[in-house]
Coordinates of C-alpha atoms in Angstrom, one line a residue:
Chain A
M1 CA 33.7 21.3 6.2
E2 CA 37.1 21.1 4.8
R3 CA 35.6 21.8 1.8
F4 CA 34.5 25.3 3.1
T5 CA 38.0 26.1 4.8
E6 CA 39.6 25.2 1.5
W7 CA 37.2 27.9 0.0
L8 CA 37.9 30.5 2.7
K9 CA 42.2 29.9 2.1
Y10 CA 41.1 31.4 -1.7
G11 CA 39.0 34.0 -0.7
D12 CA 40.4 37.9 0.0
D13 CA 41.0 38.8 3.8
T14 CA 37.6 40.3 4.3
V15 CA 35.8 36.9 3.4
K16 CA 38.4 35.1 5.9
A17 CA 37.7 37.4 8.4
L18 CA 34.0 36.8 7.8
G19 CA 34.6 33.0 8.1
V20 CA 36.5 33.3 11.3
S21 CA 33.6 35.9 12.7
A22 CA 31.1 32.8 12.0
G23 CA 33.3 30.4 13.3
G24 CA 34.3 32.3 16.4
L25 CA 30.8 33.7 17.3
I26 CA 29.2 30.0 17.0
G27 CA 32.5 28.5 19.0
V28 CA 31.9 31.3 21.4
F29 CA 28.1 30.5 21.9
A30 CA 28.8 26.6 21.9
T31 CA 31.5 27.1 24.2
L32 CA 29.9 28.9 26.5
G33 CA 26.7 27.1 26.3
V34 CA 28.5 23.9 27.7
F35 CA 29.9 25.8 30.8
F36 CA 26.0 26.7 31.2
L37 CA 25.2 23.4 31.2
V38 CA 28.0 22.4 33.3
I39 CA 26.6 24.8 35.7
W40 CA 23.1 24.0 35.6
L41 CA 23.3 20.3 36.0
S42 CA 25.4 20.8 39.3
D43 CA 22.9 22.9 40.3
K44 CA 20.4 20.4 39.9
I45 CA 21.8 17.8 41.1
G46 CA 23.4 19.4 44.5
R47 CA 19.7 20.5 44.8
K48 CA 18.5 16.4 44.6
A49 CA 21.4 16.0 47.2
E50 CA 19.7 18.3 49.4
Chain B
M1 CA 83.8 66.1 20.6
E2 CA 80.5 65.8 18.6
E3 CA 80.5 62.5 20.5
L4 CA 79.7 64.3 23.8
F5 CA 76.6 66.2 22.4
I6 CA 75.8 62.7 20.7
G7 CA 72.2 62.6 22.9
F8 CA 71.0 66.2 21.6
T9 CA 72.2 65.6 17.3
S10 CA 70.5 62.2 17.6
V11 CA 67.0 63.3 18.9
T12 CA 64.6 63.6 15.2
W13 CA 61.1 64.9 15.7
Q14 CA 59.4 61.3 16.1
H15 CA 61.1 61.0 19.0
L16 CA 60.0 64.0 20.4
V17 CA 56.2 63.2 19.4
M18 CA 56.9 60.0 21.2
Y19 CA 57.9 61.8 24.3
L20 CA 54.6 63.7 24.2
V21 CA 52.7 61.0 23.7
G22 CA 54.6 59.5 26.9
V23 CA 53.6 62.3 28.9
A24 CA 49.9 62.4 27.5
L25 CA 49.6 59.1 29.2
I26 CA 51.7 60.0 32.3
V27 CA 49.1 62.8 32.4
L28 CA 46.2 60.6 31.8
A29 CA 47.2 58.4 34.3
I30 CA 47.9 60.9 37.0
V31 CA 45.2 63.5 36.5
K32 CA 42.7 61.6 35.0
Q33 CA 43.1 58.2 36.8
Y34 CA 42.8 56.2 33.8
E35 CA 43.7 52.9 34.1
P36 CA 46.9 54.5 36.3
M37 CA 48.5 51.3 37.0
L38 CA 49.2 50.4 32.9
L39 CA 49.1 53.9 31.4
L40 CA 52.0 55.2 34.0
P41 CA 54.3 52.6 33.2
I42 CA 53.4 52.3 29.5
G43 CA 53.9 56.2 29.7
F44 CA 56.9 56.1 30.9
G45 CA 58.3 52.9 29.0
A46 CA 57.2 54.7 26.0
I47 CA 60.0 57.8 26.8
L48 CA 62.6 55.3 27.7
V49 CA 63.0 53.4 24.7
N50 CA 63.0 56.5 22.9
L51 CA 65.4 58.4 24.4
P52 CA 68.8 58.7 21.9
L53 CA 70.8 55.4 21.5
E54 CA 67.6 53.3 22.4
T55 CA 70.6 51.9 25.5
V56 CA 67.5 50.7 27.3
W57 CA 66.7 48.6 24.5
E58 CA 70.4 47.5 23.2
H59 CA 73.6 49.5 23.5
A60 CA 77.1 47.6 22.1
G61 CA 75.5 44.6 21.0
A62 CA 74.3 43.9 24.4
P63 CA 70.6 43.7 25.3
G64 CA 68.9 46.7 27.3
F65 CA 66.7 45.8 30.6
L66 CA 63.8 46.5 28.4
K67 CA 64.8 44.0 25.9
V68 CA 65.7 41.4 28.6
L69 CA 61.9 42.0 30.4
Y70 CA 59.9 42.0 26.7
E71 CA 61.7 38.9 25.4
A72 CA 61.8 37.2 28.8
G73 CA 57.6 38.4 29.7
I74 CA 56.2 39.4 26.4
A75 CA 57.8 37.2 23.5
T76 CA 57.3 34.4 25.7
E77 CA 53.3 35.4 26.7
L78 CA 54.3 35.0 30.5
F79 CA 53.3 38.3 31.8
P80 CA 49.7 38.2 30.4
L81 CA 49.4 34.7 31.7
L82 CA 50.2 35.5 35.0
I83 CA 48.0 38.2 35.1
F84 CA 45.5 35.9 34.2
V85 CA 46.5 33.8 37.6
A86 CA 46.2 36.9 39.4
V87 CA 42.7 37.8 37.8
G88 CA 41.1 34.6 38.2
A89 CA 42.6 34.8 41.9
M90 CA 39.9 37.9 42.1
I91 CA 36.8 36.6 39.9
D92 CA 34.1 35.3 42.3
F93 CA 31.7 33.5 40.1
G94 CA 29.2 33.0 42.2
P95 CA 26.5 35.7 41.0
L96 CA 26.6 33.6 37.5
F97 CA 26.4 30.4 39.6
K98 CA 23.0 32.4 40.7
N99 CA 21.5 32.9 37.1
P100 CA 23.6 31.0 35.3
Y101 CA 21.8 31.6 31.6
M102 CA 23.9 35.6 32.1
I103 CA 26.8 33.0 30.2
F104 CA 25.2 34.1 26.9
F105 CA 25.6 37.9 27.4
G106 CA 29.5 37.3 28.0
A107 CA 29.2 35.7 24.7
A108 CA 26.7 38.3 22.5
A109 CA 29.2 40.8 23.8
Q110 CA 32.1 39.4 22.0
F111 CA 30.1 40.5 18.8
G112 CA 32.8 43.9 18.5
I113 CA 35.6 41.0 18.2
F114 CA 34.8 39.8 15.2
A115 CA 32.8 42.9 13.5
T116 CA 36.0 44.8 13.9
M117 CA 38.3 42.2 12.4
I118 CA 36.2 42.5 9.2
V119 CA 36.1 46.4 9.6
A120 CA 39.9 46.0 9.6
T121 CA 40.6 44.1 6.5
L122 CA 38.2 46.7 4.4
V123 CA 39.9 49.3 6.0
G124 CA 43.2 47.5 4.5
F125 CA 44.9 45.0 7.3
D126 CA 45.9 41.7 6.7
L127 CA 44.1 39.0 8.3
R128 CA 46.6 38.6 11.3
E129 CA 46.9 42.4 12.4
A130 CA 42.9 42.5 11.6
A131 CA 42.5 39.8 14.4
S132 CA 45.2 41.3 16.6
I133 CA 43.2 44.8 16.1
G134 CA 39.4 43.1 16.7
I135 CA 40.8 41.2 20.2
I136 CA 40.8 45.0 22.0
G137 CA 37.1 44.0 22.0
A138 CA 37.5 41.7 24.1
A139 CA 38.2 44.4 26.5
D140 CA 40.7 42.8 28.2
G141 CA 44.7 43.3 28.1
P142 CA 45.8 40.5 28.5
T143 CA 44.4 38.6 26.0
S144 CA 44.8 41.7 23.4
I145 CA 48.7 41.0 24.5
F146 CA 48.5 37.3 23.6
V147 CA 47.1 37.8 20.7
A148 CA 48.3 40.6 19.2
N149 CA 52.4 39.1 19.9
I150 CA 51.0 35.9 18.3
F151 CA 50.1 37.7 15.0
A152 CA 51.1 41.4 14.7
P153 CA 53.9 41.9 17.4
K154 CA 54.5 45.1 15.6
L155 CA 51.2 46.3 16.2
L156 CA 51.4 45.4 20.1
G157 CA 51.8 48.9 21.3
P158 CA 49.1 50.9 19.9
I159 CA 46.9 47.9 20.5
S160 CA 47.7 47.5 24.1
V161 CA 47.5 51.4 24.2
A162 CA 44.2 51.0 22.6
A163 CA 43.0 47.9 24.8
Y164 CA 44.0 49.8 28.5
S165 CA 42.6 53.5 27.5
Y166 CA 39.3 52.3 26.0
M167 CA 39.0 49.8 29.0
S168 CA 39.3 53.1 31.4
L169 CA 37.0 55.1 29.0
V170 CA 34.1 52.0 29.2
P171 CA 31.9 54.8 31.8
L172 CA 32.4 57.3 29.1
I173 CA 31.6 54.7 25.7
Q174 CA 28.8 52.3 27.2
P175 CA 26.3 54.8 28.4
P176 CA 25.5 56.6 25.2
V177 CA 25.4 53.1 23.4
I178 CA 22.8 52.1 25.8
K179 CA 20.6 54.6 25.7
A180 CA 20.7 54.7 21.9
L181 CA 19.5 51.1 21.6
T182 CA 16.8 51.3 24.5
T183 CA 14.0 52.8 25.5
K184 CA 13.5 54.5 28.8
A185 CA 10.7 51.5 29.9
E186 CA 13.2 48.4 28.8
R187 CA 16.0 50.4 30.9
R188 CA 13.4 50.4 33.9
I189 CA 12.9 46.8 33.7
H190 CA 13.3 45.3 37.3
M191 CA 15.0 41.6 37.5
S192 CA 14.1 39.6 40.6
Y193 CA 17.2 38.3 42.3
H194 CA 17.2 35.2 44.7
E195 CA 19.9 34.9 47.4
S196 CA 21.3 31.4 47.6
N197 CA 24.9 30.4 48.2
S198 CA 26.1 28.1 45.5
P199 CA 28.0 24.6 47.0
K200 CA 31.7 24.6 47.6
W201 CA 32.1 21.6 45.0
L202 CA 30.5 23.3 42.2
K203 CA 32.6 26.6 42.8
V204 CA 36.0 24.2 42.9
M205 CA 35.0 21.9 40.1
F206 CA 33.9 24.7 37.8
P207 CA 37.4 26.0 37.1
I208 CA 38.7 22.5 36.6
A209 CA 35.6 21.6 34.3
V210 CA 35.9 25.2 32.3
T211 CA 39.6 24.5 31.6
M212 CA 39.2 20.7 30.2
I213 CA 36.0 21.8 28.1
S214 CA 38.1 24.8 26.5
G215 CA 41.1 22.4 25.9
F216 CA 38.7 19.9 23.7
V217 CA 37.1 23.0 22.2
A218 CA 40.2 25.0 21.2
P219 CA 43.0 23.8 22.5
I220 CA 45.3 26.7 21.7
S221 CA 43.0 28.8 24.5
V222 CA 44.5 26.4 27.0
P223 CA 47.2 28.7 28.5
L224 CA 44.9 31.6 28.1
I225 CA 41.8 30.3 30.0
G226 CA 44.3 27.5 32.2
S227 CA 46.0 30.3 34.0
L228 CA 42.6 32.4 34.6
M229 CA 41.1 29.1 36.0
F230 CA 44.2 28.2 38.1
G231 CA 43.9 31.6 39.5
N232 CA 40.3 30.8 40.5
L233 CA 40.9 27.4 41.8
I234 CA 44.0 28.4 44.0
R235 CA 40.6 31.2 45.4
E236 CA 37.9 29.1 45.5
S237 CA 39.9 25.5 46.7
G238 CA 39.6 27.5 50.6
V239 CA 42.8 26.0 51.4
L240 CA 45.2 28.5 49.8
E241 CA 44.5 31.7 51.2
R242 CA 47.4 32.9 51.6
L243 CA 48.8 32.2 48.1
S244 CA 44.8 33.1 46.7
Q245 CA 45.9 36.8 48.5
T246 CA 49.6 36.6 47.0
A247 CA 48.0 36.2 43.3
Q248 CA 45.5 39.4 43.8
N249 CA 47.9 41.5 45.4
E250 CA 51.7 41.1 45.0
L251 CA 51.8 39.1 41.8
A252 CA 49.0 41.6 40.5
Y253 CA 50.9 44.3 41.1
L254 CA 54.3 42.8 40.1
V255 CA 53.9 42.0 37.2
T256 CA 51.6 44.6 36.1
L257 CA 54.3 47.3 36.9
L258 CA 56.6 45.0 34.7
L259 CA 54.2 44.5 31.8
G260 CA 53.5 48.1 31.2
I261 CA 56.8 49.3 31.1
T262 CA 57.6 46.7 28.7
I263 CA 54.7 47.5 26.8
G264 CA 55.8 50.9 26.7
S265 CA 59.2 49.5 25.3
S266 CA 57.6 48.4 22.3
M267 CA 56.7 51.8 21.3
K268 CA 59.8 53.0 19.4
A269 CA 58.9 56.1 16.9
A270 CA 59.4 54.3 13.8
D271 CA 57.0 51.8 14.5
F272 CA 54.4 53.9 16.6
L273 CA 54.1 57.0 14.6
T274 CA 52.6 55.6 11.0
W275 CA 48.8 55.6 10.1
K276 CA 48.1 52.4 11.4
T277 CA 48.4 53.6 14.8
L278 CA 45.5 55.9 14.5
L279 CA 43.4 53.8 12.6
I280 CA 43.6 51.3 15.5
M281 CA 42.7 53.9 18.2
G282 CA 39.9 54.5 15.9
M283 CA 38.8 50.9 15.6
G284 CA 39.5 50.2 19.2
L285 CA 36.8 52.4 20.1
V286 CA 34.8 50.9 17.1
A287 CA 35.4 47.1 18.9
F288 CA 33.6 48.7 22.1
V289 CA 30.9 50.1 20.5
F290 CA 30.0 46.9 18.7
D291 CA 30.9 44.8 22.4
T292 CA 28.0 47.2 23.9
A293 CA 25.8 47.2 21.2
G294 CA 26.0 43.3 20.8
G295 CA 25.5 42.4 24.3
V296 CA 22.6 44.9 24.3
L297 CA 20.7 43.7 21.0
F298 CA 21.2 40.4 21.8
A299 CA 19.3 40.9 25.7
K300 CA 16.3 42.5 23.6
A301 CA 16.2 39.5 21.0
V302 CA 15.8 37.1 23.9
N303 CA 12.9 39.4 25.2
L304 CA 11.1 38.8 22.1
F305 CA 11.0 35.1 23.6
L306 CA 9.9 35.6 27.5
P307 CA 6.8 36.3 28.6
K308 CA 6.3 39.5 30.4
G309 CA 7.6 39.8 33.6
R310 CA 10.2 38.1 33.4
K311 CA 12.4 39.9 30.8
V312 CA 15.5 40.8 31.7
N313 CA 16.8 44.3 31.4
P314 CA 18.7 44.6 28.3
M315 CA 21.6 47.1 29.8
I316 CA 22.4 44.2 31.6
G317 CA 23.7 42.6 27.7
A318 CA 26.3 45.8 27.7
C319 CA 27.8 44.0 30.7
G320 CA 29.0 41.4 29.0
I321 CA 32.2 42.6 27.9
S322 CA 35.3 42.0 29.7
A323 CA 36.0 45.2 31.7
F324 CA 35.2 44.2 35.1
P325 CA 33.9 45.2 37.5
M326 CA 33.5 48.5 35.8
S327 CA 31.1 47.6 33.2
G328 CA 28.8 46.0 35.5
R329 CA 28.7 48.7 38.3
I330 CA 27.8 51.0 35.5
V331 CA 24.8 49.7 33.9
Q332 CA 23.5 49.5 37.9
K333 CA 23.9 53.0 37.8
M334 CA 22.4 53.9 34.6
A335 CA 19.6 51.5 35.9
N336 CA 18.8 53.3 39.5
D337 CA 19.1 56.7 37.3
E338 CA 16.3 55.6 35.8
E339 CA 14.4 54.6 38.6
K340 CA 15.5 54.8 41.9
G341 CA 15.8 51.0 43.8
N342 CA 16.1 49.0 40.6
I343 CA 18.5 46.7 41.9
I344 CA 20.3 44.9 38.9
L345 CA 23.9 44.8 39.9
M346 CA 23.9 40.7 40.9
H347 CA 22.6 40.4 37.7
A348 CA 25.3 42.8 35.7
I349 CA 28.3 41.4 37.9
G350 CA 26.6 37.9 36.5
S351 CA 27.3 38.9 33.0
N352 CA 29.9 40.5 33.5
V353 CA 32.0 37.8 34.9
S354 CA 30.5 35.6 32.1
G355 CA 31.9 38.4 29.7
Q356 CA 35.8 37.7 31.7
L357 CA 35.6 33.8 30.2
G358 CA 33.7 34.7 26.6
S359 CA 36.3 36.8 25.9
V360 CA 39.1 34.2 26.7
I361 CA 37.1 32.1 24.8
A362 CA 37.0 34.4 22.1
G363 CA 41.1 35.0 22.0
G364 CA 41.1 31.5 22.0
M365 CA 38.9 31.1 18.6
V366 CA 40.5 33.6 17.1
L367 CA 44.0 31.9 17.9
A368 CA 42.4 28.8 16.3
L369 CA 40.4 30.0 13.5
V370 CA 42.8 32.5 12.0
P371 CA 45.5 30.1 10.9
L372 CA 43.2 27.6 9.4
V373 CA 41.8 30.1 6.9
A374 CA 45.1 31.9 6.4
G375 CA 46.4 28.9 5.8
L376 CA 50.0 29.6 8.2

């Protein structure tokens, strides 16, 4: 990971933007994916409790 | 004698253009009712700051009232964060809890932010400026202001104007993009909806969990997500009704008023009248188009894996942008226009509130990643 960011630092701005875009999109999907799990698990637990 | 007429003699053609820009924004706000609560104060602020001698900004070595507001509310990021408290108090995540998978559309529709950032670097902006321009695609004024103020404060004026203008133009921007990417049959897909109430403890726990998770994943996003979720917790706690109402009304109106006129004060002729402003306005539109396309195409991709009868109406992907609740309503209207009685509103709103979360998380990702690769 560190090697990749180091490599990006030496790229031009478009290459850096590509790196930020890839990382950003993965990050957004992963974070919202965790939120999905929170809601989904809460729903399951709630139904069991009922 | 010359001093008496200094007001007239110091006006330049650039100032005159900015008065026209200010008047145009006020006309759009009043006549077309495009985001009037913001565009009117922004327009008036733009006129104020370009009047001779800029006394509202600075005079005789002392800061003027707009500079005081700017340094107190924009430079410190206070105004956008207070707006987020208000927005959080307005959001009901109920439709999302009923269809939690809608949250992924809120992620897909952030595509425009990143695609526009790449385009912006290709047309000559540096990475920090490009990130600030891309964030117009968050379709979320406070996030745009927050990010632009950190990475490109000189571009704050045009970025804010672009963000709020295109948010108000969502009803004109989204339908043609959606229609271009979907077939009539896809737009007629029905989605079943089962009425059920989400438990209160989930509504209370959700803002706390989201804030903590965001804090672990992207600590830099905590001011944004934390203030949004604080407002939501006040709303959902059920014991702070007066605070919730205050956040949704008095706080929202007061800060919006101050935010608008202060943003307007960042539109000094020397900073605003550049080729960059035109490019930013163009790329703001690109961002909204890419957002919509990203959401719709993601929904179509999801449909490839869903069995017949459980497919999603791909139009709800477009609601993953943060323009809430306008986008959800537009998609419902389109569904109803295609086939009378096709109700997808709750799914659309679920996707739309996910967009609120997605845009803030995307803002946090940009704030975290840009310094990392730029070596700032």
